[in-house]
Amino acid sequence: MNISIEKVSAFITQKRNEVESLLVFKHPTAGIQIPAGSVEPGEDIQTTAIRETYEETGLQHAKIEAYLGCMENELDAHQRIITHTTKVYIKPDLNAVPYKEKLTRGLTVDYRATHKNFTHVTYIEYAFDEHFKPKCIDYIIDGWVPTENLSAQKRRHFFHLSTEEKTADTWQLKSDRDYIFMPFWAPLKPKPHLIPPQDKWLDFVYEKLLDKNMGSA
């Protein structure tokens, strides 16, 4: 099993009409989020923050203001993370029938069992309601992957970014999986609502964001 995989989350702020605002986006099935993703091989975490900002919001002129810290390991005992994009098999055998879809690098999965060099995992994507609660299962894969493609550690880094780029209050963006994202600016106060576990990320950095954008008020 691999040692670790690095993740980055980007908190992008801008003052709009005298109101400090946070850039978030609405995923068509997975609720309100901030830009976040995996550090690619050979990439530093600062570059990842800028890249994910562009890929998930379209912003081309964001700059890093501060490093806000990290969570050393986001994973619970029953979770693993995919370290190399992998086929998923119906039984622990490379000759078994695989799923059509692969599990891509950076996805978090639930651990079920281990057999020899294979691990049984489940990956679920939920659709969320307006209260950020799962309302149904949108997508599921349950099967066996080579254990060498998994890790029990996921370290997440947090960055504060800003931009002077002029944008609409909300806009649309096509993602790499053909989803249509809808970025929009939300007031930083009161605290914006994000889907789990991103709500915990915001809790982790919120006071620092307020200090940097609003002073001690």
PDB file of N, CA and C in Angstrom, residues 10-55:
ATOM      1  N   ALA A  10      -8.829  25.343  -2.190  1.00  0.00           N
ATOM      2  CA  ALA A  10      -8.591  26.769  -2.449  1.00  0.00           C
ATOM      3  C   ALA A  10      -9.781  27.612  -1.982  1.00  0.00           C
ATOM      4  N   PHE A  11      -9.506  28.527  -1.056  1.00  0.00           N
ATOM      5  CA  PHE A  11     -10.507  29.477  -0.583  1.00  0.00           C
ATOM      6  C   PHE A  11     -10.208  30.824  -1.238  1.00  0.00           C
ATOM      7  N   ILE A  12     -11.042  31.216  -2.190  1.00  0.00           N
ATOM      8  CA  ILE A  12     -10.796  32.402  -3.017  1.00  0.00           C
ATOM      9  C   ILE A  12     -11.736  33.515  -2.570  1.00  0.00           C
ATOM     10  N   THR A  13     -11.174  34.666  -2.234  1.00  0.00           N
ATOM     11  CA  THR A  13     -11.997  35.769  -1.762  1.00  0.00           C
ATOM     12  C   THR A  13     -11.851  36.995  -2.653  1.00  0.00           C
ATOM     13  N   GLN A  14     -12.870  37.833  -2.598  1.00  0.00           N
ATOM     14  CA  GLN A  14     -12.872  39.108  -3.304  1.00  0.00           C
ATOM     15  C   GLN A  14     -13.895  40.017  -2.627  1.00  0.00           C
ATOM     16  N   LYS A  15     -13.580  41.318  -2.530  1.00  0.00           N
ATOM     17  CA  LYS A  15     -14.564  42.274  -2.017  1.00  0.00           C
ATOM     18  C   LYS A  15     -15.452  42.700  -3.181  1.00  0.00           C
ATOM     19  N   ARG A  16     -16.775  42.471  -3.012  1.00  0.00           N
ATOM     20  CA  ARG A  16     -17.743  42.789  -4.056  1.00  0.00           C
ATOM     21  C   ARG A  16     -18.833  43.664  -3.457  1.00  0.00           C
ATOM     22  N   ASN A  17     -18.967  44.855  -3.986  1.00  0.00           N
ATOM     23  CA  ASN A  17     -19.941  45.809  -3.440  1.00  0.00           C
ATOM     24  C   ASN A  17     -19.749  45.991  -1.938  1.00  0.00           C
ATOM     25  N   GLU A  18     -18.456  46.103  -1.559  1.00  0.00           N
ATOM     26  CA  GLU A  18     -18.059  46.324  -0.157  1.00  0.00           C
ATOM     27  C   GLU A  18     -18.323  45.130   0.753  1.00  0.00           C
ATOM     28  N   VAL A  19     -18.616  43.984   0.171  1.00  0.00           N
ATOM     29  CA  VAL A  19     -18.867  42.769   0.960  1.00  0.00           C
ATOM     30  C   VAL A  19     -17.788  41.747   0.640  1.00  0.00           C
ATOM     31  N   GLU A  20     -17.077  41.272   1.666  1.00  0.00           N
ATOM     32  CA  GLU A  20     -16.088  40.219   1.465  1.00  0.00           C
ATOM     33  C   GLU A  20     -16.813  38.927   1.093  1.00  0.00           C
ATOM     34  N   SER A  21     -16.391  38.329  -0.024  1.00  0.00           N
ATOM     35  CA  SER A  21     -17.114  37.186  -0.566  1.00  0.00           C
ATOM     36  C   SER A  21     -16.168  36.019  -0.829  1.00  0.00           C
ATOM     37  N   LEU A  22     -16.741  34.828  -0.786  1.00  0.00           N
ATOM     38  CA  LEU A  22     -16.004  33.587  -1.042  1.00  0.00           C
ATOM     39  C   LEU A  22     -16.534  32.967  -2.325  1.00  0.00           C
ATOM     40  N   LEU A  23     -15.613  32.538  -3.201  1.00  0.00           N
ATOM     41  CA  LEU A  23     -16.021  31.903  -4.451  1.00  0.00           C
ATOM     42  C   LEU A  23     -16.289  30.419  -4.224  1.00  0.00           C
ATOM     43  N   VAL A  24     -17.502  30.009  -4.517  1.00  0.00           N
ATOM     44  CA  VAL A  24     -17.912  28.609  -4.417  1.00  0.00           C
ATOM     45  C   VAL A  24     -18.539  28.226  -5.756  1.00  0.00           C
ATOM     46  N   PHE A  25     -18.849  26.950  -5.923  1.00  0.00           N
ATOM     47  CA  PHE A  25     -19.567  26.563  -7.134  1.00  0.00           C
ATOM     48  C   PHE A  25     -20.585  25.475  -6.811  1.00  0.00           C
ATOM     49  N   LYS A  26     -21.664  25.480  -7.599  1.00  0.00           N
ATOM     50  CA  LYS A  26     -22.705  24.473  -7.436  1.00  0.00           C
ATOM     51  C   LYS A  26     -22.452  23.344  -8.416  1.00  0.00           C
ATOM     52  N   HIS A  27     -22.202  22.159  -7.875  1.00  0.00           N
ATOM     53  CA  HIS A  27     -22.072  20.946  -8.681  1.00  0.00           C
ATOM     54  C   HIS A  27     -23.480  20.458  -9.009  1.00  0.00           C
ATOM     55  N   PRO A  28     -23.735  19.954 -10.218  1.00  0.00           N
ATOM     56  CA  PRO A  28     -25.115  19.592 -10.586  1.00  0.00           C
ATOM     57  C   PRO A  28     -25.734  18.497  -9.730  1.00  0.00           C
ATOM     58  N   THR A  29     -24.918  17.639  -9.133  1.00  0.00           N
ATOM     59  CA  THR A  29     -25.469  16.578  -8.275  1.00  0.00           C
ATOM     60  C   THR A  29     -24.912  16.590  -6.861  1.00  0.00           C
ATOM     61  N   ALA A  30     -23.776  17.258  -6.647  1.00  0.00           N
ATOM     62  CA  ALA A  30     -23.066  17.103  -5.373  1.00  0.00           C
ATOM     63  C   ALA A  30     -23.006  18.362  -4.530  1.00  0.00           C
ATOM     64  N   GLY A  31     -23.899  19.330  -4.763  1.00  0.00           N
ATOM     65  CA  GLY A  31     -24.020  20.456  -3.855  1.00  0.00           C
ATOM     66  C   GLY A  31     -22.988  21.557  -4.033  1.00  0.00           C
ATOM     67  N   ILE A  32     -22.891  22.424  -3.002  1.00  0.00           N
ATOM     68  CA  ILE A  32     -22.050  23.615  -3.033  1.00  0.00           C
ATOM     69  C   ILE A  32     -20.640  23.252  -2.550  1.00  0.00           C
ATOM     70  N   GLN A  33     -19.632  23.629  -3.366  1.00  0.00           N
ATOM     71  CA  GLN A  33     -18.254  23.237  -3.093  1.00  0.00           C
ATOM     72  C   GLN A  33     -17.300  24.409  -3.325  1.00  0.00           C
ATOM     73  N   ILE A  34     -16.028  24.188  -2.937  1.00  0.00           N
ATOM     74  CA  ILE A  34     -14.937  25.076  -3.305  1.00  0.00           C
ATOM     75  C   ILE A  34     -13.972  24.294  -4.195  1.00  0.00           C
ATOM     76  N   PRO A  35     -13.110  24.977  -4.949  1.00  0.00           N
ATOM     77  CA  PRO A  35     -12.126  24.257  -5.771  1.00  0.00           C
ATOM     78  C   PRO A  35     -11.195  23.401  -4.911  1.00  0.00           C
ATOM     79  N   ALA A  36     -10.998  22.163  -5.326  1.00  0.00           N
ATOM     80  CA  ALA A  36     -10.153  21.240  -4.572  1.00  0.00           C
ATOM     81  C   ALA A  36      -9.757  20.085  -5.473  1.00  0.00           C
ATOM     82  N   GLY A  37      -8.597  19.487  -5.187  1.00  0.00           N
ATOM     83  CA  GLY A  37      -8.179  18.347  -5.985  1.00  0.00           C
ATOM     84  C   GLY A  37      -6.847  17.793  -5.560  1.00  0.00           C
ATOM     85  N   SER A  38      -6.368  16.818  -6.323  1.00  0.00           N
ATOM     86  CA  SER A  38      -5.138  16.099  -5.991  1.00  0.00           C
ATOM     87  C   SER A  38      -3.913  16.796  -6.565  1.00  0.00           C
ATOM     88  N   VAL A  39      -2.803  16.709  -5.832  1.00  0.00           N
ATOM     89  CA  VAL A  39      -1.517  17.174  -6.332  1.00  0.00           C
ATOM     90  C   VAL A  39      -1.009  16.136  -7.327  1.00  0.00           C
ATOM     91  N   GLU A  40      -0.746  16.574  -8.551  1.00  0.00           N
ATOM     92  CA  GLU A  40      -0.270  15.664  -9.578  1.00  0.00           C
ATOM     93  C   GLU A  40       1.219  15.359  -9.380  1.00  0.00           C
ATOM     94  N   PRO A  41       1.696  14.198  -9.855  1.00  0.00           N
ATOM     95  CA  PRO A  41       3.116  13.870  -9.730  1.00  0.00           C
ATOM     96  C   PRO A  41       3.998  14.981 -10.321  1.00  0.00           C
ATOM     97  N   GLY A  42       5.001  15.407  -9.564  1.00  0.00           N
ATOM     98  CA  GLY A  42       5.901  16.450 -10.006  1.00  0.00           C
ATOM     99  C   GLY A  42       5.381  17.865  -9.816  1.00  0.00           C
ATOM    100  N   GLU A  43       4.181  18.013  -9.255  1.00  0.00           N
ATOM    101  CA  GLU A  43       3.549  19.316  -9.078  1.00  0.00           C
ATOM    102  C   GLU A  43       3.683  19.760  -7.625  1.00  0.00           C
ATOM    103  N   ASP A  44       3.962  21.064  -7.395  1.00  0.00           N
ATOM    104  CA  ASP A  44       3.971  21.547  -6.015  1.00  0.00           C
ATOM    105  C   ASP A  44       2.562  21.982  -5.617  1.00  0.00           C
ATOM    106  N   ILE A  45       2.331  22.105  -4.321  1.00  0.00           N
ATOM    107  CA  ILE A  45       0.962  22.348  -3.836  1.00  0.00           C
ATOM    108  C   ILE A  45       0.451  23.731  -4.235  1.00  0.00           C
ATOM    109  N   GLN A  46       1.331  24.702  -4.391  1.00  0.00           N
ATOM    110  CA  GLN A  46       0.894  26.029  -4.824  1.00  0.00           C
ATOM    111  C   GLN A  46       0.353  25.978  -6.257  1.00  0.00           C
ATOM    112  N   THR A  47       1.061  25.244  -7.122  1.00  0.00           N
ATOM    113  CA  THR A  47       0.613  25.091  -8.505  1.00  0.00           C
ATOM    114  C   THR A  47      -0.737  24.384  -8.557  1.00  0.00           C
ATOM    115  N   THR A  48      -0.922  23.387  -7.696  1.00  0.00           N
ATOM    116  CA  THR A  48      -2.205  22.682  -7.646  1.00  0.00           C
ATOM    117  C   THR A  48      -3.337  23.631  -7.288  1.00  0.00           C
ATOM    118  N   ALA A  49      -3.104  24.511  -6.315  1.00  0.00           N
ATOM    119  CA  ALA A  49      -4.143  25.458  -5.899  1.00  0.00           C
ATOM    120  C   ALA A  49      -4.570  26.354  -7.059  1.00  0.00           C
ATOM    121  N   ILE A  50      -3.598  26.857  -7.823  1.00  0.00           N
ATOM    122  CA  ILE A  50      -3.901  27.716  -8.966  1.00  0.00           C
ATOM    123  C   ILE A  50      -4.608  26.916 -10.062  1.00  0.00           C
ATOM    124  N   ARG A  51      -4.122  25.699 -10.332  1.00  0.00           N
ATOM    125  CA  ARG A  51      -4.713  24.868 -11.389  1.00  0.00           C
ATOM    126  C   ARG A  51      -6.153  24.497 -11.076  1.00  0.00           C
ATOM    127  N   GLU A  52      -6.406  24.036  -9.846  1.00  0.00           N
ATOM    128  CA  GLU A  52      -7.761  23.644  -9.482  1.00  0.00           C
ATOM    129  C   GLU A  52      -8.710  24.841  -9.513  1.00  0.00           C
ATOM    130  N   THR A  53      -8.210  26.011  -9.122  1.00  0.00           N
ATOM    131  CA  THR A  53      -9.023  27.220  -9.206  1.00  0.00           C
ATOM    132  C   THR A  53      -9.463  27.466 -10.642  1.00  0.00           C
ATOM    133  N   TYR A  54      -8.538  27.357 -11.581  1.00  0.00           N
ATOM    134  CA  TYR A  54      -8.868  27.573 -12.989  1.00  0.00           C
ATOM    135  C   TYR A  54      -9.818  26.490 -13.507  1.00  0.00           C
ATOM    136  N   GLU A  55      -9.523  25.230 -13.204  1.00  0.00           N
ATOM    137  CA  GLU A  55     -10.310  24.133 -13.756  1.00  0.00           C
ATOM    138  C   GLU A  55     -11.752  24.135 -13.250  1.00  0.00           C
TER     139      GLU A  55
END
